Amino acid sequence: MNIMPYLLFAFVASITPGPTNILVLTNSQHYGVKNTIPAILGGCLAASAIVLISGAGAGEVLRQYPLIRQIMSWAGMLWLSWMSWQLFIAPAANLSTSAHNRFTAHAAALLQIINPKTWMMALAVVSLFAPTGEHTLRDVALMSLWFLLISVTCLLCWAWLGKAVNRVFRTTIAMVRFQRLMALCLLISAWAGMFA
């Protein structure tokens, strides 16, 4: 497995603005980085577990049926390309949303479990990046661990950003530029994973 396209994918999937990122940012704005760490860990552990579960079941099917893997790879690449376009054309995320309650570890984990985008991301990971060898489960577990480490790091960045959001994103154009950069990274990682 070529790890670099996967690591780029994990980074983009974790760092781009989304519900979890915005909730981490606003929670950090209101309650501080230290009080946001449980939510970060809850969300990241749940998302990594979804990657592992998807890979553990789907990896064997993909190994035995290469046509299914090819179809899933193309579907994953097309879905990620569509997602990158949606992110590219999206208006700036609303960073000033106030949170009345803390974003807890339980809420963050539940958000991942009920979020269909998390499951689609996990299926894209499995279809595009899961190796087809003798040690598939071990390799998927390592992918899940890499995803955990990268996602925790990225969400910590969002938490730190929450403390500095008023100084960093003074205009909506700054957020739009960031989103467009992440959209291009997502598109590159999707196509690189398809042909790696």
CSV table of C-alpha atoms in Angstrom, one decimal:
chain,number,residue,atom,x,y,z
A,1,MET,CA,0.0,0.0,0.0
A,2,ASN,CA,1.2,3.5,-0.9
A,3,ILE,CA,0.7,5.2,2.5
A,4,MET,CA,1.1,8.9,1.3
A,5,PRO,CA,-2.2,9.2,-0.6
A,6,TYR,CA,-3.9,7.6,2.4
A,7,LEU,CA,-2.3,10.0,4.8
A,8,LEU,CA,-3.2,13.0,2.6
A,9,PHE,CA,-6.8,11.7,2.5
A,10,ALA,CA,-6.9,11.2,6.3
A,11,PHE,CA,-5.5,14.7,6.8
A,12,VAL,CA,-8.1,16.3,4.4
A,13,ALA,CA,-11.0,14.3,5.9
A,14,SER,CA,-10.0,15.4,9.4
A,15,ILE,CA,-9.0,19.1,8.8
A,16,THR,CA,-11.7,20.3,6.4
A,17,PRO,CA,-14.6,22.2,8.0
A,18,GLY,CA,-17.5,20.0,9.0
A,19,PRO,CA,-20.0,19.6,11.8
A,20,THR,CA,-17.4,18.0,14.2
A,21,ASN,CA,-14.8,20.6,13.4
A,22,ILE,CA,-17.1,23.5,13.9
A,23,LEU,CA,-18.4,22.1,17.1
A,24,VAL,CA,-14.9,21.6,18.4
A,25,LEU,CA,-14.0,25.1,17.4
A,26,THR,CA,-17.0,26.7,19.1
A,27,ASN,CA,-16.7,24.6,22.2
A,28,SER,CA,-13.1,25.7,22.5
A,29,GLN,CA,-14.1,29.3,21.9
A,30,HIS,CA,-16.5,29.1,24.9
A,31,TYR,CA,-14.8,26.5,27.2
A,32,GLY,CA,-11.2,26.4,26.3
A,33,VAL,CA,-8.9,23.8,24.6
A,34,LYS,CA,-8.5,21.6,27.7
A,35,ASN,CA,-12.3,21.2,28.1
A,36,THR,CA,-12.6,20.3,24.4
A,37,ILE,CA,-10.1,17.4,24.5
A,38,PRO,CA,-12.7,14.8,25.6
A,39,ALA,CA,-15.0,15.7,22.6
A,40,ILE,CA,-12.0,15.4,20.3
A,41,LEU,CA,-11.1,12.0,21.6
A,42,GLY,CA,-14.7,10.7,21.5
A,43,GLY,CA,-15.2,11.8,17.9
A,44,CYS,CA,-11.8,10.5,16.7
A,45,LEU,CA,-12.1,7.2,18.4
A,46,ALA,CA,-15.6,6.6,17.0
A,47,ALA,CA,-14.5,7.6,13.4
A,48,SER,CA,-11.4,5.3,13.6
A,49,ALA,CA,-13.5,2.5,14.9
A,50,ILE,CA,-15.8,2.9,11.9
A,51,VAL,CA,-12.8,2.7,9.6
A,52,LEU,CA,-11.7,-0.5,11.3
A,53,ILE,CA,-15.1,-2.1,11.3
A,54,SER,CA,-15.6,-1.2,7.6
A,55,GLY,CA,-12.2,-2.5,6.7
A,56,ALA,CA,-12.5,-5.7,8.8
A,57,GLY,CA,-15.7,-6.8,7.0
A,58,ALA,CA,-15.3,-5.2,3.6
A,59,GLY,CA,-11.6,-6.0,3.2
A,60,GLU,CA,-12.1,-9.8,2.9
A,61,VAL,CA,-15.0,-9.3,0.4
A,62,LEU,CA,-12.8,-6.9,-1.6
A,63,ARG,CA,-9.9,-9.4,-1.6
A,64,GLN,CA,-12.1,-12.2,-2.9
A,65,TYR,CA,-14.0,-10.2,-5.4
A,66,PRO,CA,-11.8,-7.8,-7.3
A,67,LEU,CA,-14.6,-6.5,-9.4
A,68,ILE,CA,-16.5,-5.3,-6.3
A,69,ARG,CA,-13.3,-3.6,-5.2
A,70,GLN,CA,-12.9,-1.9,-8.6
A,71,ILE,CA,-16.6,-0.8,-8.5
A,72,MET,CA,-16.2,0.5,-5.0
A,73,SER,CA,-12.9,2.3,-5.9
A,74,TRP,CA,-14.6,4.1,-8.7
A,75,ALA,CA,-17.6,4.9,-6.6
A,76,GLY,CA,-15.4,6.1,-3.8
A,77,MET,CA,-13.3,8.2,-6.1
A,78,LEU,CA,-16.4,9.8,-7.7
A,79,TRP,CA,-18.0,10.4,-4.3
A,80,LEU,CA,-14.8,12.1,-3.1
A,81,SER,CA,-14.6,14.1,-6.3
A,82,TRP,CA,-18.2,15.3,-5.8
A,83,MET,CA,-17.4,16.1,-2.1
A,84,SER,CA,-14.4,18.1,-3.1
A,85,TRP,CA,-16.5,20.1,-5.6
A,86,GLN,CA,-19.2,20.7,-2.9
A,87,LEU,CA,-16.5,22.0,-0.5
A,88,PHE,CA,-15.0,24.1,-3.3
A,89,ILE,CA,-18.2,25.9,-4.1
A,90,ALA,CA,-19.6,26.1,-0.5
A,91,PRO,CA,-20.0,29.4,1.2
A,92,ALA,CA,-17.8,30.1,4.2
A,93,ALA,CA,-18.8,28.0,7.3
A,94,ASN,CA,-20.5,29.9,10.1
A,95,LEU,CA,-17.8,30.2,12.7
A,96,SER,CA,-19.8,32.4,15.1
A,97,THR,CA,-22.4,29.8,16.0
A,98,SER,CA,-22.8,29.8,19.7
A,99,ALA,CA,-23.0,26.6,21.7
A,100,HIS,CA,-25.3,26.5,24.7
A,101,ASN,CA,-24.0,23.2,26.0
A,102,ARG,CA,-20.5,21.6,26.0
A,103,PHE,CA,-19.7,19.3,23.2
A,104,THR,CA,-19.0,16.1,25.1
A,105,ALA,CA,-17.1,12.9,24.2
A,106,HIS,CA,-20.4,11.0,24.1
A,107,ALA,CA,-22.0,13.6,21.8
A,108,ALA,CA,-18.9,13.6,19.5
A,109,ALA,CA,-18.9,9.8,19.2
A,110,LEU,CA,-22.6,9.7,18.6
A,111,LEU,CA,-22.3,12.3,15.9
A,112,GLN,CA,-19.8,10.1,14.0
A,113,ILE,CA,-21.9,7.0,14.4
A,114,ILE,CA,-25.1,8.6,13.1
A,115,ASN,CA,-23.4,10.7,10.4
A,116,PRO,CA,-23.7,9.0,7.0
A,117,LYS,CA,-20.7,11.0,5.8
A,118,THR,CA,-18.5,9.2,8.3
A,119,TRP,CA,-19.6,5.8,7.1
A,120,MET,CA,-19.2,6.9,3.4
A,121,MET,CA,-15.7,8.2,4.3
A,122,ALA,CA,-14.9,4.8,5.9
A,123,LEU,CA,-16.1,2.9,2.9
A,124,ALA,CA,-14.1,5.2,0.6
A,125,VAL,CA,-11.0,4.5,2.8
A,126,VAL,CA,-11.6,0.8,2.5
A,127,SER,CA,-12.3,0.8,-1.2
A,128,LEU,CA,-9.5,3.1,-2.2
A,129,PHE,CA,-6.7,2.4,0.2
A,130,ALA,CA,-7.2,-1.0,1.9
A,131,PRO,CA,-4.5,-3.4,0.9
A,132,THR,CA,-5.3,-6.8,-0.5
A,133,GLY,CA,-2.7,-9.1,1.0
A,134,GLU,CA,-2.2,-11.8,3.6
A,135,HIS,CA,-2.4,-9.3,6.5
A,136,THR,CA,-5.4,-7.3,5.5
A,137,LEU,CA,-6.9,-6.9,9.0
A,138,ARG,CA,-3.5,-5.9,10.5
A,139,ASP,CA,-3.1,-3.3,7.7
A,140,VAL,CA,-6.6,-2.0,8.2
A,141,ALA,CA,-6.0,-1.7,11.9
A,142,LEU,CA,-2.8,0.3,11.2
A,143,MET,CA,-4.8,2.5,8.8
A,144,SER,CA,-7.3,3.0,11.6
A,145,LEU,CA,-4.6,3.9,14.0
A,146,TRP,CA,-3.0,6.4,11.5
A,147,PHE,CA,-6.5,7.9,11.0
A,148,LEU,CA,-6.9,8.3,14.8
A,149,LEU,CA,-3.5,10.0,15.2
A,150,ILE,CA,-4.1,12.4,12.3
A,151,SER,CA,-7.7,13.2,13.2
A,152,VAL,CA,-6.8,14.0,16.9
A,153,THR,CA,-4.0,16.3,15.7
A,154,CYS,CA,-6.3,18.0,13.2
A,155,LEU,CA,-9.1,18.5,15.7
A,156,LEU,CA,-6.6,19.9,18.2
A,157,CYS,CA,-5.7,22.4,15.6
A,158,TRP,CA,-9.4,23.3,15.3
A,159,ALA,CA,-9.6,23.6,19.1
A,160,TRP,CA,-6.6,26.0,19.2
A,161,LEU,CA,-8.1,27.9,16.3
A,162,GLY,CA,-11.2,28.3,18.5
A,163,LYS,CA,-9.2,30.4,20.8
A,164,ALA,CA,-7.8,32.6,18.0
A,165,VAL,CA,-10.8,32.5,15.6
A,166,ASN,CA,-11.5,36.2,15.8
A,167,ARG,CA,-7.9,37.1,14.8
A,168,VAL,CA,-7.4,34.4,12.1
A,169,PHE,CA,-10.7,34.5,10.2
A,170,ARG,CA,-11.6,38.2,10.1
A,171,THR,CA,-13.3,37.9,6.8
A,172,THR,CA,-15.4,35.2,5.1
A,173,ILE,CA,-13.0,35.3,2.1
A,174,ALA,CA,-10.2,33.8,4.3
A,175,MET,CA,-12.5,30.8,5.2
A,176,VAL,CA,-13.5,30.4,1.5
A,177,ARG,CA,-9.9,30.2,0.5
A,178,PHE,CA,-9.1,27.7,3.1
A,179,GLN,CA,-12.1,25.5,2.1
A,180,ARG,CA,-11.0,25.7,-1.6
A,181,LEU,CA,-7.5,24.6,-0.8
A,182,MET,CA,-8.8,21.7,1.2
A,183,ALA,CA,-11.2,20.8,-1.7
A,184,LEU,CA,-8.2,20.6,-4.1
A,185,CYS,CA,-6.3,18.4,-1.6
A,186,LEU,CA,-9.3,16.1,-1.3
A,187,LEU,CA,-9.6,15.8,-5.1
A,188,ILE,CA,-5.9,15.0,-5.4
A,189,SER,CA,-6.0,12.4,-2.7
A,190,ALA,CA,-9.0,10.7,-4.3
A,191,TRP,CA,-7.4,10.4,-7.7
A,192,ALA,CA,-4.0,9.5,-6.3
A,193,GLY,CA,-5.5,6.7,-4.2
A,194,MET,CA,-7.4,5.4,-7.3
A,195,PHE,CA,-4.2,5.0,-9.3
A,196,ALA,CA,-1.7,4.3,-6.6
